[in-house]
PDB file of C-alpha atoms and ligand atoms in Angstrom:
ATOM      1  CA  MET A   1     -19.667   8.159  16.642  1.00  0.00           C
ATOM      2  CA  SER A   2     -17.493   5.269  15.904  1.00  0.00           C
ATOM      3  CA  SER A   3     -16.631   4.374  12.179  1.00  0.00           C
ATOM      4  CA  ILE A   4     -14.831   1.321  11.875  1.00  0.00           C
ATOM      5  CA  GLU A   5     -13.368   0.805   8.329  1.00  0.00           C
ATOM      6  CA  GLN A   6     -11.296  -1.502   6.325  1.00  0.00           C
ATOM      7  CA  THR A   7      -8.586  -0.456   3.842  1.00  0.00           C
ATOM      8  CA  LEU A   8      -6.150  -2.266   1.699  1.00  0.00           C
ATOM      9  CA  SER A   9      -2.407  -2.003   2.441  1.00  0.00           C
ATOM     10  CA  ILE A  10       0.357  -3.303   0.277  1.00  0.00           C
ATOM     11  CA  ILE A  11       4.024  -3.684   1.320  1.00  0.00           C
ATOM     12  CA  LYS A  12       5.832  -3.188  -1.971  1.00  0.00           C
ATOM     13  CA  PRO A  13       8.724  -5.147  -3.412  1.00  0.00           C
ATOM     14  CA  ASP A  14      11.377  -2.686  -2.232  1.00  0.00           C
ATOM     15  CA  ALA A  15      10.249  -3.159   1.311  1.00  0.00           C
ATOM     16  CA  VAL A  16       9.756  -6.921   1.236  1.00  0.00           C
ATOM     17  CA  GLU A  17      13.123  -7.341  -0.255  1.00  0.00           C
ATOM     18  CA  ARG A  18      14.806  -5.277   2.466  1.00  0.00           C
ATOM     19  CA  LYS A  19      12.913  -7.406   5.102  1.00  0.00           C
ATOM     20  CA  LEU A  20      10.995  -4.410   6.414  1.00  0.00           C
ATOM     21  CA  THR A  21       7.692  -6.334   6.518  1.00  0.00           C
ATOM     22  CA  GLU A  22       7.559  -6.863  10.437  1.00  0.00           C
ATOM     23  CA  LYS A  23       8.700  -3.230  11.091  1.00  0.00           C
ATOM     24  CA  ILE A  24       6.061  -1.772   8.774  1.00  0.00           C
ATOM     25  CA  LYS A  25       3.266  -4.073  10.367  1.00  0.00           C
ATOM     26  CA  GLU A  26       4.484  -2.700  13.725  1.00  0.00           C
ATOM     27  CA  LYS A  27       3.594   0.883  12.481  1.00  0.00           C
ATOM     28  CA  PHE A  28       0.073  -0.146  11.847  1.00  0.00           C
ATOM     29  CA  LEU A  29      -0.348  -2.043  15.067  1.00  0.00           C
ATOM     30  CA  GLU A  30       1.038   0.753  17.257  1.00  0.00           C
ATOM     31  CA  ASN A  31      -1.311   3.096  15.680  1.00  0.00           C
ATOM     32  CA  LYS A  32      -4.459   0.985  16.610  1.00  0.00           C
ATOM     33  CA  LEU A  33      -5.060  -0.704  13.290  1.00  0.00           C
ATOM     34  CA  THR A  34      -5.541  -4.449  13.283  1.00  0.00           C
ATOM     35  CA  ILE A  35      -4.471  -6.756  10.433  1.00  0.00           C
ATOM     36  CA  LYS A  36      -7.587  -8.765   9.426  1.00  0.00           C
ATOM     37  CA  ASN A  37      -6.154 -10.907   6.619  1.00  0.00           C
ATOM     38  CA  GLN A  38      -2.766 -10.965   4.991  1.00  0.00           C
ATOM     39  CA  LYS A  39      -0.898 -12.910   2.365  1.00  0.00           C
ATOM     40  CA  LYS A  40       2.570 -12.721   0.538  1.00  0.00           C
ATOM     41  CA  ILE A  41       2.098 -13.131  -3.156  1.00  0.00           C
ATOM     42  CA  GLN A  42       3.699 -12.029  -6.454  1.00  0.00           C
ATOM     43  CA  ILE A  43       1.481 -10.757  -9.179  1.00  0.00           C
ATOM     44  CA  SER A  44       1.819 -10.648 -12.956  1.00  0.00           C
ATOM     45  CA  LYS A  45       2.331  -7.267 -14.640  1.00  0.00           C
ATOM     46  CA  GLU A  46      -1.219  -7.803 -16.187  1.00  0.00           C
ATOM     47  CA  GLU A  47      -2.649  -8.095 -12.660  1.00  0.00           C
ATOM     48  CA  ALA A  48      -0.712  -4.950 -11.506  1.00  0.00           C
ATOM     49  CA  ALA A  49      -2.150  -3.088 -14.585  1.00  0.00           C
ATOM     50  CA  GLU A  50      -5.633  -4.064 -13.618  1.00  0.00           C
ATOM     51  CA  PHE A  51      -5.075  -3.094 -10.051  1.00  0.00           C
ATOM     52  CA  TYR A  52      -3.597   0.343 -10.925  1.00  0.00           C
ATOM     53  CA  LYS A  53      -6.159   0.951 -13.779  1.00  0.00           C
ATOM     54  CA  VAL A  54      -7.011   4.383 -12.200  1.00  0.00           C
ATOM     55  CA  HIS A  55      -3.519   5.504 -13.068  1.00  0.00           C
ATOM     56  CA  GLN A  56      -3.672   4.325 -16.703  1.00  0.00           C
ATOM     57  CA  THR A  57      -3.373   7.642 -18.324  1.00  0.00           C
ATOM     58  CA  LYS A  58      -0.458   8.815 -16.218  1.00  0.00           C
ATOM     59  CA  PRO A  59       3.087   8.840 -17.609  1.00  0.00           C
ATOM     60  CA  PHE A  60       4.413   6.664 -14.861  1.00  0.00           C
ATOM     61  CA  TYR A  61       1.768   3.931 -15.355  1.00  0.00           C
ATOM     62  CA  ASP A  62       3.948   1.320 -17.139  1.00  0.00           C
ATOM     63  CA  ARG A  63       6.890   1.746 -14.799  1.00  0.00           C
ATOM     64  CA  LEU A  64       4.495   1.428 -11.856  1.00  0.00           C
ATOM     65  CA  CYS A  65       3.016  -1.888 -13.165  1.00  0.00           C
ATOM     66  CA  SER A  66       6.454  -3.356 -13.932  1.00  0.00           C
ATOM     67  CA  TYR A  67       7.511  -2.516 -10.511  1.00  0.00           C
ATOM     68  CA  LEU A  68       4.592  -3.798  -8.470  1.00  0.00           C
ATOM     69  CA  SER A  69       4.970  -7.164 -10.243  1.00  0.00           C
ATOM     70  CA  SER A  70       8.789  -7.312 -10.010  1.00  0.00           C
ATOM     71  CA  GLY A  71       8.962  -9.222  -6.697  1.00  0.00           C
ATOM     72  CA  PRO A  72       6.922 -10.471  -3.731  1.00  0.00           C
ATOM     73  CA  ILE A  73       4.498  -8.233  -1.989  1.00  0.00           C
ATOM     74  CA  VAL A  74       2.432  -8.464   1.245  1.00  0.00           C
ATOM     75  CA  VAL A  75      -1.213  -7.515   0.946  1.00  0.00           C
ATOM     76  CA  MET A  76      -3.200  -6.847   4.000  1.00  0.00           C
ATOM     77  CA  ILE A  77      -6.651  -5.850   5.079  1.00  0.00           C
ATOM     78  CA  LEU A  78      -6.278  -3.272   7.863  1.00  0.00           C
ATOM     79  CA  GLU A  79      -9.273  -2.492  10.100  1.00  0.00           C
ATOM     80  CA  GLY A  80      -9.934   0.260  12.670  1.00  0.00           C
ATOM     81  CA  GLU A  81     -11.472   3.679  13.322  1.00  0.00           C
ATOM     82  CA  LYS A  82     -11.249   5.782  10.289  1.00  0.00           C
ATOM     83  CA  ALA A  83      -8.684   3.189   8.960  1.00  0.00           C
ATOM     84  CA  ILE A  84      -8.501   4.722   5.407  1.00  0.00           C
ATOM     85  CA  THR A  85      -7.356   8.187   6.555  1.00  0.00           C
ATOM     86  CA  LEU A  86      -5.390   6.844   9.395  1.00  0.00           C
ATOM     87  CA  ASN A  87      -3.401   4.496   7.178  1.00  0.00           C
ATOM     88  CA  ARG A  88      -2.581   7.319   4.856  1.00  0.00           C
ATOM     89  CA  LYS A  89      -1.343   9.325   7.694  1.00  0.00           C
ATOM     90  CA  ILE A  90       0.881   6.420   8.969  1.00  0.00           C
ATOM     91  CA  MET A  91       2.287   5.960   5.376  1.00  0.00           C
ATOM     92  CA  GLY A  92       3.016   9.675   4.821  1.00  0.00           C
ATOM     93  CA  ALA A  93       3.278  11.448   1.530  1.00  0.00           C
ATOM     94  CA  THR A  94       3.519   9.569  -1.700  1.00  0.00           C
ATOM     95  CA  ASP A  95       7.150  11.092  -2.306  1.00  0.00           C
ATOM     96  CA  PRO A  96       9.316   9.964   0.685  1.00  0.00           C
ATOM     97  CA  LYS A  97      11.109  13.316   0.332  1.00  0.00           C
ATOM     98  CA  LYS A  98       7.950  15.176   1.257  1.00  0.00           C
ATOM     99  CA  ALA A  99       6.792  12.639   3.937  1.00  0.00           C
ATOM    100  CA  ASP A 100       6.597  13.789   7.593  1.00  0.00           C
ATOM    101  CA  ASP A 101       8.947  12.370  10.232  1.00  0.00           C
ATOM    102  CA  GLY A 102       7.840   9.115  11.845  1.00  0.00           C
ATOM    103  CA  THR A 103       5.810   8.023   8.669  1.00  0.00           C
ATOM    104  CA  ILE A 104       6.657   4.730   6.911  1.00  0.00           C
ATOM    105  CA  ARG A 105       7.537   6.431   3.661  1.00  0.00           C
ATOM    106  CA  LYS A 106       9.941   8.960   5.360  1.00  0.00           C
ATOM    107  CA  GLU A 107      11.566   6.098   7.352  1.00  0.00           C
ATOM    108  CA  PHE A 108      11.784   3.445   4.740  1.00  0.00           C
ATOM    109  CA  GLY A 109      10.959   4.835   1.210  1.00  0.00           C
ATOM    110  CA  ILE A 110      13.682   4.993  -1.402  1.00  0.00           C
ATOM    111  CA  SER A 111      11.906   7.177  -4.115  1.00  0.00           C
ATOM    112  CA  ILE A 112       8.416   8.046  -5.317  1.00  0.00           C
ATOM    113  CA  ASP A 113       8.274   4.648  -7.081  1.00  0.00           C
ATOM    114  CA  LYS A 114       9.998   2.676  -4.290  1.00  0.00           C
ATOM    115  CA  ASN A 115       7.862   4.130  -1.717  1.00  0.00           C
ATOM    116  CA  SER A 116       7.556   0.924   0.357  1.00  0.00           C
ATOM    117  CA  VAL A 117       3.686   1.013   0.878  1.00  0.00           C
ATOM    118  CA  HIS A 118       0.424   1.458  -0.949  1.00  0.00           C
ATOM    119  CA  GLY A 119      -2.925   2.299   0.732  1.00  0.00           C
ATOM    120  CA  SER A 120      -6.324   2.747  -0.437  1.00  0.00           C
ATOM    121  CA  ASP A 121      -7.315   6.439  -0.913  1.00  0.00           C
ATOM    122  CA  SER A 122     -11.243   6.381  -0.515  1.00  0.00           C
ATOM    123  CA  THR A 123     -13.990   4.201   0.807  1.00  0.00           C
ATOM    124  CA  GLY A 124     -14.892   3.104  -2.810  1.00  0.00           C
ATOM    125  CA  ASN A 125     -11.317   2.213  -3.686  1.00  0.00           C
ATOM    126  CA  ALA A 126     -10.736   0.406  -0.478  1.00  0.00           C
ATOM    127  CA  LYS A 127     -13.704  -1.901  -1.131  1.00  0.00           C
ATOM    128  CA  LYS A 128     -12.551  -2.518  -4.747  1.00  0.00           C
ATOM    129  CA  GLU A 129      -8.934  -3.196  -3.742  1.00  0.00           C
ATOM    130  CA  ILE A 130      -9.819  -5.527  -0.985  1.00  0.00           C
ATOM    131  CA  GLU A 131     -12.022  -7.505  -3.376  1.00  0.00           C
ATOM    132  CA  PHE A 132      -9.269  -7.504  -5.964  1.00  0.00           C
ATOM    133  CA  PHE A 133      -6.910  -9.478  -3.519  1.00  0.00           C
ATOM    134  CA  PHE A 134      -9.278 -11.266  -1.190  1.00  0.00           C
ATOM    135  CA  LYS A 135     -12.439 -12.245  -3.002  1.00  0.00           C
TER     136      LYS A 135
HETATM  137  P1  CMP B   1       0.800   4.304  -4.660  1.00  0.00           P
HETATM  138  O1  CMP B   1       0.061   4.937  -3.427  1.00  0.00           O
HETATM  139  O2  CMP B   1       1.069   2.905  -4.764  1.00  0.00           O
HETATM  140  O3  CMP B   1      -0.207   4.728  -5.905  1.00  0.00           O
HETATM  141  C1  CMP B   1       0.378   4.975  -7.183  1.00  0.00           C
HETATM  142  C2  CMP B   1       1.885   4.940  -7.237  1.00  0.00           C
HETATM  143  O4  CMP B   1       2.498   5.540  -8.370  1.00  0.00           O
HETATM  144  C3  CMP B   1       2.356   5.715  -6.105  1.00  0.00           C
HETATM  145  O5  CMP B   1       2.215   5.077  -4.845  1.00  0.00           O
HETATM  146  C4  CMP B   1       3.766   5.888  -6.432  1.00  0.00           C
HETATM  147  O6  CMP B   1       4.665   4.950  -5.976  1.00  0.00           O
HETATM  148  C5  CMP B   1       3.854   5.849  -8.014  1.00  0.00           C
HETATM  149  N1  CMP B   1       4.204   7.130  -8.572  1.00  0.00           N
HETATM  150  C6  CMP B   1       5.282   7.258  -9.499  1.00  0.00           C
HETATM  151  N2  CMP B   1       5.367   8.449  -9.920  1.00  0.00           N
HETATM  152  C7  CMP B   1       4.322   9.205  -9.381  1.00  0.00           C
HETATM  153  C8  CMP B   1       3.817  10.556  -9.431  1.00  0.00           C
HETATM  154  N3  CMP B   1       4.478  11.472 -10.235  1.00  0.00           N
HETATM  155  N4  CMP B   1       2.789  10.900  -8.742  1.00  0.00           N
HETATM  156  C9  CMP B   1       2.139   9.984  -7.975  1.00  0.00           C
HETATM  157  N5  CMP B   1       2.440   8.685  -7.897  1.00  0.00           N
HETATM  158  C10 CMP B   1       3.697   8.288  -8.538  1.00  0.00           C
END
């Protein structure tokens, strides 16, 4: 049974700054995801705090919000068969040190903070995150 999904992807400031946007998009495209919508923006720390609200009790929350708002990012709606899980596989583990070979975070990530990309982790969050950037 086909299950076409949409998920939100963010190319984070460390990757945009190092001009990795096209290389990262290529990873999605070669894995049969399509980019339905995209924009390059810079958000405020308050907007980042709203976006990452699920992490508000975590010790790294403040650092995370400062970082996401520190420079331009590229936000995209990715679409494809089981797009949410597939995107997470293409990204690799949150910590680049633990990510599998061939994944975006293994190839391009610098650290757990500067891990180059974000991707929605569930159907509910994908919907919320897409609405956050594209409503
Ligand atoms: P992301 O998928 O964007 O979701 C939250 C981010 O918090 C995560 O990627 C990491 O970049 C960052 N982060 C920093 N420290 C941690 C940690 N200890 N565990 C999980 N995420 C962390």
